[in-house]
Every structure is written in C-alpha cells, then in structure tokens.
mmCIF file of C-alpha atoms and ligand atoms in Angstrom:
data_model
loop_
_atom_site.group_PDB
_atom_site.id
_atom_site.type_symbol
_atom_site.label_atom_id
_atom_site.label_comp_id
_atom_site.label_asym_id
_atom_site.label_seq_id
_atom_site.Cartn_x
_atom_site.Cartn_y
_atom_site.Cartn_z
ATOM 1 C CA MET A 1 42.920 0.347 82.886
ATOM 2 C CA TYR A 2 42.227 3.341 80.155
ATOM 3 C CA SER A 3 39.426 5.450 79.470
ATOM 4 C CA ILE A 4 38.195 8.438 77.164
ATOM 5 C CA VAL A 5 35.592 10.990 78.060
ATOM 6 C CA ILE A 6 34.345 13.513 75.708
ATOM 7 C CA HIS A 7 31.655 16.504 75.518
ATOM 8 C CA GLY A 8 29.946 18.329 72.799
ATOM 9 C CA GLY A 9 28.866 21.313 74.700
ATOM 10 C CA ALA A 10 26.728 21.903 77.825
ATOM 11 C CA GLY A 11 23.776 24.371 78.246
ATOM 12 C CA ASN A 12 20.114 24.276 77.935
ATOM 13 C CA ILE A 13 19.897 20.754 76.374
ATOM 14 C CA THR A 14 16.611 19.405 76.986
ATOM 15 C CA PRO A 15 14.071 17.196 75.397
ATOM 16 C CA ALA A 16 11.923 20.206 74.559
ATOM 17 C CA ILE A 17 14.565 21.486 72.035
ATOM 18 C CA MET A 18 15.428 18.382 70.436
ATOM 19 C CA ASN A 19 13.224 15.964 68.024
ATOM 20 C CA ALA A 20 14.163 12.221 68.223
ATOM 21 C CA GLU A 21 15.951 12.525 64.869
ATOM 22 C CA GLN A 22 18.170 15.191 66.185
ATOM 23 C CA GLU A 23 18.873 13.340 69.368
ATOM 24 C CA ALA A 24 19.667 10.347 67.482
ATOM 25 C CA LEU A 25 22.186 12.054 65.460
ATOM 26 C CA HIS A 26 23.902 13.681 68.377
ATOM 27 C CA LEU A 27 24.289 10.447 70.018
ATOM 28 C CA ALA A 28 25.589 8.888 67.103
ATOM 29 C CA GLY A 29 28.261 11.640 66.473
ATOM 30 C CA LEU A 30 29.234 11.550 70.274
ATOM 31 C CA THR A 31 29.322 7.650 70.090
ATOM 32 C CA ALA A 32 31.737 7.741 66.975
ATOM 33 C CA ALA A 33 33.797 10.379 68.240
ATOM 34 C CA ARG A 34 34.345 8.467 71.674
ATOM 35 C CA ASP A 35 35.001 5.201 69.898
ATOM 36 C CA SER A 36 37.575 6.725 67.670
ATOM 37 C CA GLY A 37 39.387 7.809 70.660
ATOM 38 C CA PHE A 38 38.815 4.582 72.452
ATOM 39 C CA GLU A 39 40.201 2.538 69.416
ATOM 40 C CA VAL A 40 43.684 4.650 69.809
ATOM 41 C CA LEU A 41 43.792 3.706 73.379
ATOM 42 C CA LYS A 42 42.910 0.158 72.682
ATOM 43 C CA GLN A 43 45.698 -0.164 70.370
ATOM 44 C CA GLY A 44 48.171 1.143 73.075
ATOM 45 C CA GLY A 45 48.381 4.764 71.620
ATOM 46 C CA THR A 46 48.911 7.755 73.932
ATOM 47 C CA ALA A 47 46.274 9.748 75.595
ATOM 48 C CA MET A 48 47.207 12.739 73.202
ATOM 49 C CA GLN A 49 46.626 10.739 70.324
ATOM 50 C CA ALA A 50 43.424 9.532 71.668
ATOM 51 C CA VAL A 51 42.213 13.116 72.519
ATOM 52 C CA GLU A 52 43.121 14.430 69.159
ATOM 53 C CA ALA A 53 41.361 11.485 67.201
ATOM 54 C CA ALA A 54 38.114 12.142 69.268
ATOM 55 C CA ILE A 55 38.312 15.921 68.664
ATOM 56 C CA VAL A 56 39.021 15.601 65.028
ATOM 57 C CA SER A 57 35.774 13.445 64.735
ATOM 58 C CA LEU A 58 33.596 16.085 66.329
ATOM 59 C CA GLU A 59 35.356 18.810 64.432
ATOM 60 C CA ASP A 60 34.407 17.262 61.287
ATOM 61 C CA ASN A 61 30.731 16.617 62.411
ATOM 62 C CA PRO A 62 28.691 19.854 61.447
ATOM 63 C CA LEU A 63 26.456 19.106 64.293
ATOM 64 C CA PHE A 64 29.020 20.737 66.739
ATOM 65 C CA ASN A 65 30.195 24.188 67.277
ATOM 66 C CA ALA A 66 34.011 23.323 66.293
ATOM 67 C CA GLY A 67 35.697 22.982 62.978
ATOM 68 C CA ARG A 68 33.256 22.406 60.283
ATOM 69 C CA GLY A 69 30.088 23.248 62.355
ATOM 70 C CA ALA A 70 31.785 26.440 63.904
ATOM 71 C CA VAL A 71 29.417 29.466 64.409
ATOM 72 C CA PHE A 72 29.469 32.816 62.580
ATOM 73 C CA THR A 73 31.186 36.131 63.928
ATOM 74 C CA LYS A 74 29.910 39.455 63.604
ATOM 75 C CA LYS A 75 31.326 39.767 60.322
ATOM 76 C CA GLY A 76 29.900 36.377 59.099
ATOM 77 C CA LEU A 77 33.261 34.571 59.299
ATOM 78 C CA HIS A 78 34.473 31.492 61.346
ATOM 79 C CA GLU A 79 37.065 32.157 63.989
ATOM 80 C CA MET A 80 38.118 28.973 66.014
ATOM 81 C CA ASP A 81 40.042 28.301 69.276
ATOM 82 C CA ALA A 82 41.584 24.967 70.513
ATOM 83 C CA ALA A 83 43.950 23.850 72.951
ATOM 84 C CA LEU A 84 45.874 20.391 73.756
ATOM 85 C CA MET A 85 47.714 19.617 76.911
ATOM 86 C CA ASN A 86 49.873 16.729 77.815
ATOM 87 C CA GLY A 87 49.414 15.673 81.398
ATOM 88 C CA SER A 88 52.687 13.794 81.635
ATOM 89 C CA THR A 89 55.149 16.586 80.283
ATOM 90 C CA LEU A 90 52.732 19.664 81.001
ATOM 91 C CA ASP A 91 53.585 20.605 77.358
ATOM 92 C CA ALA A 92 50.751 22.631 75.706
ATOM 93 C CA GLY A 93 49.547 23.920 72.292
ATOM 94 C CA ALA A 94 46.839 26.623 71.576
ATOM 95 C CA VAL A 95 45.559 28.650 68.993
ATOM 96 C CA ALA A 96 42.997 31.559 68.827
ATOM 97 C CA GLY A 97 40.891 33.252 66.334
ATOM 98 C CA VAL A 98 42.186 30.921 63.388
ATOM 99 C CA ARG A 99 40.169 30.813 60.086
ATOM 100 C CA ASN A 100 40.127 28.167 57.290
ATOM 101 C CA VAL A 101 42.005 25.426 59.426
ATOM 102 C CA ARG A 102 40.021 22.374 58.831
ATOM 103 C CA ASN A 103 41.031 20.800 62.447
ATOM 104 C CA PRO A 104 42.190 23.548 64.755
ATOM 105 C CA ILE A 105 43.049 20.820 67.309
ATOM 106 C CA ARG A 106 45.768 19.629 64.921
ATOM 107 C CA LEU A 107 47.080 22.943 64.596
ATOM 108 C CA ALA A 108 47.183 23.137 68.391
ATOM 109 C CA ARG A 109 49.308 19.740 68.347
ATOM 110 C CA GLU A 110 51.797 21.456 66.176
ATOM 111 C CA VAL A 111 52.080 24.806 68.053
ATOM 112 C CA MET A 112 52.945 22.427 70.954
ATOM 113 C CA LEU A 113 55.520 20.282 69.099
ATOM 114 C CA LYS A 114 57.094 22.772 66.469
ATOM 115 C CA SER A 115 56.674 26.306 67.412
ATOM 116 C CA GLY A 116 58.630 26.803 70.427
ATOM 117 C CA HIS A 117 55.630 28.664 71.899
ATOM 118 C CA VAL A 118 52.288 27.747 73.593
ATOM 119 C CA PHE A 119 49.885 30.010 72.213
ATOM 120 C CA LEU A 120 49.379 31.468 68.658
ATOM 121 C CA SER A 121 46.696 33.592 67.269
ATOM 122 C CA GLY A 122 44.915 34.966 64.305
ATOM 123 C CA SER A 123 47.318 35.818 61.281
ATOM 124 C CA GLY A 124 50.300 34.336 62.683
ATOM 125 C CA ALA A 125 48.594 31.137 63.566
ATOM 126 C CA HIS A 126 47.254 31.027 60.164
ATOM 127 C CA GLU A 127 50.881 31.403 58.762
ATOM 128 C CA PHE A 128 52.253 28.727 60.941
ATOM 129 C CA ALA A 129 49.396 26.435 59.731
ATOM 130 C CA LEU A 130 50.491 26.989 56.168
ATOM 131 C CA MET A 131 54.145 26.342 57.036
ATOM 132 C CA GLN A 132 53.080 23.118 58.724
ATOM 133 C CA GLY A 133 51.204 21.828 55.844
ATOM 134 C CA LEU A 134 47.993 21.560 57.569
ATOM 135 C CA ASP A 135 44.685 20.969 55.666
ATOM 136 C CA LEU A 136 43.083 24.247 54.668
ATOM 137 C CA VAL A 137 39.409 24.664 53.448
ATOM 138 C CA HIS A 138 37.366 27.599 52.226
ATOM 139 C CA ASP A 139 35.096 29.462 54.023
ATOM 140 C CA ASP A 140 32.003 27.471 52.200
ATOM 141 C CA TYR A 141 33.158 24.415 53.970
ATOM 142 C CA PHE A 142 31.907 26.003 57.268
ATOM 143 C CA PHE A 143 28.434 26.884 55.847
ATOM 144 C CA ASN A 144 25.673 25.564 57.724
ATOM 145 C CA GLN A 145 21.955 26.994 57.218
ATOM 146 C CA ASP A 146 20.962 26.489 60.561
ATOM 147 C CA ARG A 147 23.907 28.606 62.239
ATOM 148 C CA TYR A 148 23.673 31.111 59.285
ATOM 149 C CA ASP A 149 19.943 31.722 60.312
ATOM 150 C CA GLN A 150 20.972 31.984 63.936
ATOM 151 C CA TRP A 151 23.418 34.529 63.031
ATOM 152 C CA VAL A 152 21.336 36.550 60.731
ATOM 153 C CA ALA A 153 18.739 36.638 63.577
ATOM 154 C CA ILE A 154 20.918 38.706 65.679
ATOM 155 C CA ARG A 155 23.665 40.118 63.516
ATOM 156 C CA ASP A 156 22.419 43.603 63.281
ATOM 157 C CA SER A 157 22.417 43.759 67.159
ATOM 158 C CA ASP A 158 24.832 44.032 69.842
ATOM 159 C CA PHE A 159 23.850 40.687 71.232
ATOM 160 C CA TYR A 160 25.985 37.847 71.169
ATOM 161 C CA GLN A 161 25.151 34.117 71.839
ATOM 162 C CA LEU A 162 26.199 30.985 73.213
ATOM 163 C CA ASP A 163 25.544 28.265 70.942
ATOM 164 C CA HIS A 164 24.426 26.095 73.604
ATOM 165 C CA LYS A 165 22.013 28.410 75.187
ATOM 166 C CA GLY A 166 18.454 28.891 74.386
ATOM 167 C CA ASP A 167 18.624 32.623 74.917
ATOM 168 C CA ASN A 168 20.684 35.524 74.153
ATOM 169 C CA LEU A 169 23.414 37.249 76.451
ATOM 170 C CA LYS A 170 22.706 40.812 76.810
ATOM 171 C CA GLY A 171 19.300 40.552 75.333
ATOM 172 C CA SER A 172 16.120 38.512 75.025
ATOM 173 C CA ILE A 173 15.809 37.813 71.322
ATOM 174 C CA PRO A 174 14.447 34.169 71.233
ATOM 175 C CA SER A 175 16.729 31.628 69.672
ATOM 176 C CA THR A 176 15.650 29.145 67.168
ATOM 177 C CA ASP A 177 19.007 27.256 67.363
ATOM 178 C CA HIS A 178 18.796 23.645 68.272
ATOM 179 C CA LYS A 179 22.382 22.989 67.736
ATOM 180 C CA PHE A 180 24.797 22.818 70.463
ATOM 181 C CA GLY A 181 28.738 23.492 70.936
ATOM 182 C CA THR A 182 32.146 23.086 71.604
ATOM 183 C CA VAL A 183 33.781 20.071 71.738
ATOM 184 C CA GLY A 184 36.431 18.395 74.193
ATOM 185 C CA ALA A 185 38.097 15.433 75.235
ATOM 186 C CA VAL A 186 40.009 14.003 78.114
ATOM 187 C CA ALA A 187 41.825 10.353 78.337
ATOM 188 C CA CYS A 188 43.970 8.370 80.451
ATOM 189 C CA ASP A 189 46.015 5.732 78.521
ATOM 190 C CA THR A 190 47.516 2.458 79.465
ATOM 191 C CA ARG A 191 50.539 4.046 81.011
ATOM 192 C CA GLY A 192 48.600 6.149 83.013
ATOM 193 C CA ASN A 193 49.237 9.340 81.070
ATOM 194 C CA LEU A 194 46.641 12.046 80.755
ATOM 195 C CA ALA A 195 45.696 14.511 78.099
ATOM 196 C CA ALA A 196 43.029 17.161 77.793
ATOM 197 C CA GLY A 197 41.803 19.088 74.473
ATOM 198 C CA THR A 198 39.138 21.458 73.564
ATOM 199 C CA SER A 199 38.047 23.056 70.350
ATOM 200 C CA THR A 200 35.178 25.497 69.746
ATOM 201 C CA GLY A 201 33.715 28.440 67.315
ATOM 202 C CA GLY A 202 33.078 30.089 70.398
ATOM 203 C CA MET A 203 30.089 32.506 70.373
ATOM 204 C CA THR A 204 27.734 33.369 67.486
ATOM 205 C CA ASN A 205 27.835 37.033 66.565
ATOM 206 C CA LYS A 206 31.097 37.468 68.609
ATOM 207 C CA ARG A 207 33.299 40.443 67.603
ATOM 208 C CA PHE A 208 36.575 42.446 68.574
ATOM 209 C CA GLY A 209 38.534 39.191 68.402
ATOM 210 C CA ARG A 210 36.697 37.710 71.395
ATOM 211 C CA ILE A 211 38.413 34.626 72.833
ATOM 212 C CA GLY A 212 36.857 32.318 75.466
ATOM 213 C CA ASP A 213 38.167 29.832 77.872
ATOM 214 C CA SER A 214 38.384 26.861 75.515
ATOM 215 C CA PRO A 215 41.894 27.564 74.355
ATOM 216 C CA VAL A 216 43.274 29.513 77.519
ATOM 217 C CA ILE A 217 45.500 26.627 79.239
ATOM 218 C CA GLY A 218 44.113 26.476 82.871
ATOM 219 C CA ALA A 219 40.619 27.888 82.249
ATOM 220 C CA GLY A 220 39.042 25.673 79.557
ATOM 221 C CA THR A 221 41.742 22.803 79.189
ATOM 222 C CA TYR A 222 44.355 21.371 81.685
ATOM 223 C CA ALA A 223 46.022 18.181 82.271
ATOM 224 C CA ASN A 224 48.422 16.967 84.873
ATOM 225 C CA ASN A 225 49.365 13.608 85.333
ATOM 226 C CA LYS A 226 49.494 14.017 89.219
ATOM 227 C CA THR A 227 45.666 15.252 89.426
ATOM 228 C CA CYS A 228 43.473 15.347 86.427
ATOM 229 C CA ALA A 229 42.659 15.989 82.735
ATOM 230 C CA ILE A 230 39.757 18.405 82.154
ATOM 231 C CA SER A 231 37.933 20.163 79.187
ATOM 232 C CA CYS A 232 35.338 22.837 79.886
ATOM 233 C CA THR A 233 32.279 24.090 78.052
ATOM 234 C CA GLY A 234 30.031 26.750 79.023
ATOM 235 C CA HIS A 235 29.743 30.711 79.318
ATOM 236 C CA GLY A 236 33.625 31.148 78.536
ATOM 237 C CA GLU A 237 33.851 34.511 80.328
ATOM 238 C CA PHE A 238 33.189 32.973 83.730
ATOM 239 C CA PHE A 239 35.244 30.033 83.277
ATOM 240 C CA LEU A 240 37.917 32.490 82.238
ATOM 241 C CA ARG A 241 37.570 34.492 85.497
ATOM 242 C CA GLY A 242 37.271 31.195 87.500
ATOM 243 C CA VAL A 243 40.304 29.521 85.969
ATOM 244 C CA VAL A 244 37.980 26.618 86.273
ATOM 245 C CA ALA A 245 40.168 23.751 84.828
ATOM 246 C CA TYR A 246 43.382 24.585 86.899
ATOM 247 C CA ASP A 247 41.223 25.203 89.905
ATOM 248 C CA VAL A 248 39.959 21.538 89.752
ATOM 249 C CA SER A 249 43.438 20.511 89.417
ATOM 250 C CA CYS A 250 44.662 22.628 92.358
ATOM 251 C CA LEU A 251 41.869 21.336 94.646
ATOM 252 C CA MET A 252 43.028 17.856 94.247
ATOM 253 C CA GLU A 253 46.949 18.636 94.144
ATOM 254 C CA TYR A 254 46.859 21.139 97.263
ATOM 255 C CA ALA A 255 43.934 20.312 99.255
ATOM 256 C CA GLY A 256 43.632 16.593 98.551
ATOM 257 C CA LEU A 257 40.135 16.616 97.298
ATOM 258 C CA SER A 258 38.817 13.513 95.012
ATOM 259 C CA LEU A 259 38.465 14.072 91.535
ATOM 260 C CA GLN A 260 34.624 14.226 92.137
ATOM 261 C CA GLU A 261 34.921 16.420 94.910
ATOM 262 C CA ALA A 262 37.008 18.998 93.213
ATOM 263 C CA CYS A 263 34.600 19.152 89.980
ATOM 264 C CA GLU A 264 31.496 19.660 92.291
ATOM 265 C CA ARG A 265 33.268 22.221 94.276
ATOM 266 C CA VAL A 266 34.197 24.160 91.283
ATOM 267 C CA VAL A 267 31.382 23.709 88.923
ATOM 268 C CA ASN A 268 28.349 23.572 91.453
ATOM 269 C CA GLY A 269 29.989 25.744 94.035
ATOM 270 C CA LYS A 270 32.518 28.385 92.983
ATOM 271 C CA LEU A 271 31.348 28.909 89.369
ATOM 272 C CA LYS A 272 27.619 28.670 89.844
ATOM 273 C CA ALA A 273 27.899 31.388 92.523
ATOM 274 C CA MET A 274 29.802 33.665 89.984
ATOM 275 C CA GLY A 275 26.621 33.213 87.764
ATOM 276 C CA GLY A 276 28.776 30.666 85.455
ATOM 277 C CA GLU A 277 26.642 28.007 83.561
ATOM 278 C CA GLY A 278 28.201 24.963 81.957
ATOM 279 C CA GLY A 279 30.278 22.053 82.958
ATOM 280 C CA LEU A 280 33.278 20.011 82.383
ATOM 281 C CA ILE A 281 34.525 16.365 81.659
ATOM 282 C CA ALA A 282 37.298 14.750 83.923
ATOM 283 C CA VAL A 283 39.520 11.873 84.185
ATOM 284 C CA ASN A 284 42.301 11.174 86.640
ATOM 285 C CA ALA A 285 45.434 8.864 86.219
ATOM 286 C CA ARG A 286 43.615 6.001 87.752
ATOM 287 C CA ALA A 287 41.303 6.335 84.641
ATOM 288 C CA ASP A 288 38.392 7.215 86.910
ATOM 289 C CA ASP A 289 35.969 9.388 84.694
ATOM 290 C CA TYR A 290 33.472 12.255 85.956
ATOM 291 C CA PHE A 291 30.963 14.562 84.102
ATOM 292 C CA CYS A 292 29.950 17.800 85.902
ATOM 293 C CA PHE A 293 27.584 20.428 84.747
ATOM 294 C CA ASN A 294 25.201 22.996 86.282
ATOM 295 C CA SER A 295 23.381 23.425 83.185
ATOM 296 C CA ALA A 296 20.246 21.488 81.989
ATOM 297 C CA GLY A 297 22.329 18.990 79.935
ATOM 298 C CA MET A 298 25.663 18.359 78.387
ATOM 299 C CA TYR A 299 26.340 16.291 75.136
ATOM 300 C CA ARG A 300 28.598 13.613 76.637
ATOM 301 C CA ALA A 301 30.175 10.219 76.255
ATOM 302 C CA MET A 302 32.732 7.856 77.891
ATOM 303 C CA ARG A 303 34.083 4.546 77.560
ATOM 304 C CA ASN A 304 36.887 2.669 79.652
ATOM 305 C CA SER A 305 38.884 -0.675 79.513
ATOM 306 C CA GLU A 306 36.676 -2.294 82.002
ATOM 307 C CA GLY A 307 33.597 -2.132 79.681
ATOM 308 C CA LYS A 308 31.880 0.824 81.355
ATOM 309 C CA GLU A 309 30.408 3.281 78.793
ATOM 310 C CA SER A 310 27.557 5.873 78.391
ATOM 311 C CA VAL A 311 26.554 8.440 75.839
ATOM 312 C CA ALA A 312 23.876 11.153 76.889
ATOM 313 C CA CYS A 313 22.386 14.799 76.484
ATOM 314 C CA TYR A 314 20.390 15.583 79.110
ATOM 315 C CA GLY A 315 20.891 16.018 83.045
HETATM 316 N N1 LIG B 1 33.212 27.893 76.469
HETATM 317 C C1 LIG B 1 33.161 28.371 74.969
HETATM 318 C C2 LIG B 1 33.427 29.975 74.773
HETATM 319 O O1 LIG B 1 33.113 30.622 75.673
HETATM 320 C C3 LIG B 1 31.633 28.105 74.540
HETATM 321 C C4 LIG B 1 31.077 26.613 74.748
HETATM 322 O O2 LIG B 1 31.570 25.991 75.638
HETATM 323 O O3 LIG B 1 30.307 26.306 74.070
HETATM 324 O O4 LIG B 1 33.899 30.042 73.635
#
C-alpha cells in the first residue's frame, strides 16, 4: 500500500471567508498537487519524489503561500523557507530566507544531496542555487495583488500576519486576506519508505530575517521510517518551541503511541495548551494517513492505493 497526504495551510478557514469560486479553486489546486504526487507513487517512484512533485505543484500555484504565492516581507520582498526529509536514511535538506528561487523545495533537495550540509540560508543558499543551476525568477514572478494589498495594509506598522489567520499578531488591524498558506506533503511509497516536505513564504510583513518552523527539521518537518512523516502548518513560533514534528515521532518511538494518538496528543494537547494554532499531516510506514488541526480549518487532501481519497478545507 502507498499513500500521499498534502496540506496548503491551516488556520481560520471557514465558509465565511471564501466564496464558492475561491473554494473550488483551492480544492482544484489541492487535487492537482495530490494527484501529481500520487502518480509518482503509482509509477513506482519514491516517497521523496512524490513529496517533491506535490510541493512543486503547490509552489507553482499562486493561491498558496509558497513559491509563486509567497507573501511580502516588511521590505516588500519574498523570502522563502523549505525542507525535505527522507525517512529511510534520515537525510535532510533545508533552506531559509531564499529569494528568487522558483521552487525552494528543489533547492532543499539539492542541499541534501550535494552540499554536505543540512541547512543553508540567505545569500549563501542563493549562491548554492546558482551553482546547481536551479530555476531562478525575477521578483515580479511573485507579485500577487491580493498579497500586495494585504502587506500594504500593515507594512508601516509593527504587525506581522500569518497568511492563514483572519487577524494580525500583536494587533487588531482587520485582515482582508482570503488566501492561506504554507504547503506540505508526506508520503509512504510501495517499499514502505517515508518522506516529508514543507515550503512557505512565512508571515506577511516579517522582518529581521525571521524564520518559522517549516524549514527546521524536527519542528515543522520530520520523517523516520520507524515512526512517521510529518509536515506542519500554523503559527511557527509555537511549533518551533514545541518541536512538534519530532515530538509526534518520539511519542510513537519511545512511548508506543499510535500515529493518531501521537498527533492528537501534540496538536490538541501540548500545542493548544501553549496557545499554538495550526495543524499537521501525517503518514506512517503502513501508509495510514492522519490530518490533525486545532484551527477552524486546514487545506488538505490525501489519496492511497486502496482507493481512499479526500480533499477538504473546513473543520
Ligand atoms: N508555519 C509557517 C511559519 O510560521 C506559517 C504557516 O504555516 O502558514 O512560517
């Protein structure tokens, strides 16, 4: 059995913030990304390849806060984070604060395979992307009127904003944004190997080189064949402090919890108690899937070789 599970961000996602057309577009984007990953698995490809294919599809879709749809920073730029982890070898690659890279998840893969390191950032990561011949694009590629308006509304303030929340952190400027963010995928392939990946533009109006949980191995992204593959989305500062993805894996490895029990314990127990909003997607080496979130909704989809499939937005 094999399966793929994806997300496009968790947060205040309710019917009240989306019209039928927006909802249909998101569901179509999620379905296309899920199916591109599923096709890889069906052809006998690896979990790593499937996760990358699904995330590239979401990065190329301006609806999601990753790659092309990345939000604006305080300086009006797009600084992206991504990570990829192989559950069979525990190899991992990650990048933070990269600009002009069309598909940060591909750069994370190259870091894993060719840099001799795990985590590269900023100008050094950019230099490495150039060396590896990755697709680079102009700032205009990332322009999106909705996200621009969202940024303009708060750029002169100290507020920063989670792409998937209807309100602002450290303040109460009402958000008009209806687009939600960060993308991720986890997969179990025909050999029972697991992989996890996450890609994001982070938070609107972020500054000082802020990095969230998404590219941090163990916080936003983690995979281990012994336990599970996890990709998180939500208020990154809490996921970092809760070491969320690794915590789920640890509960399975050391305390013997099931995939579902471990996810619930972390997301609806520990994380919620800390005040952290968001969720995660998970798969184990038997290809069981699980979605878990403590927010109103999460953009999500899954499909497995037994014919089970779903795509949804709301709680
Ligand atoms: N976790 C991401 C971050 O804090 C944001 C998100 O999931 O939407 O950068």
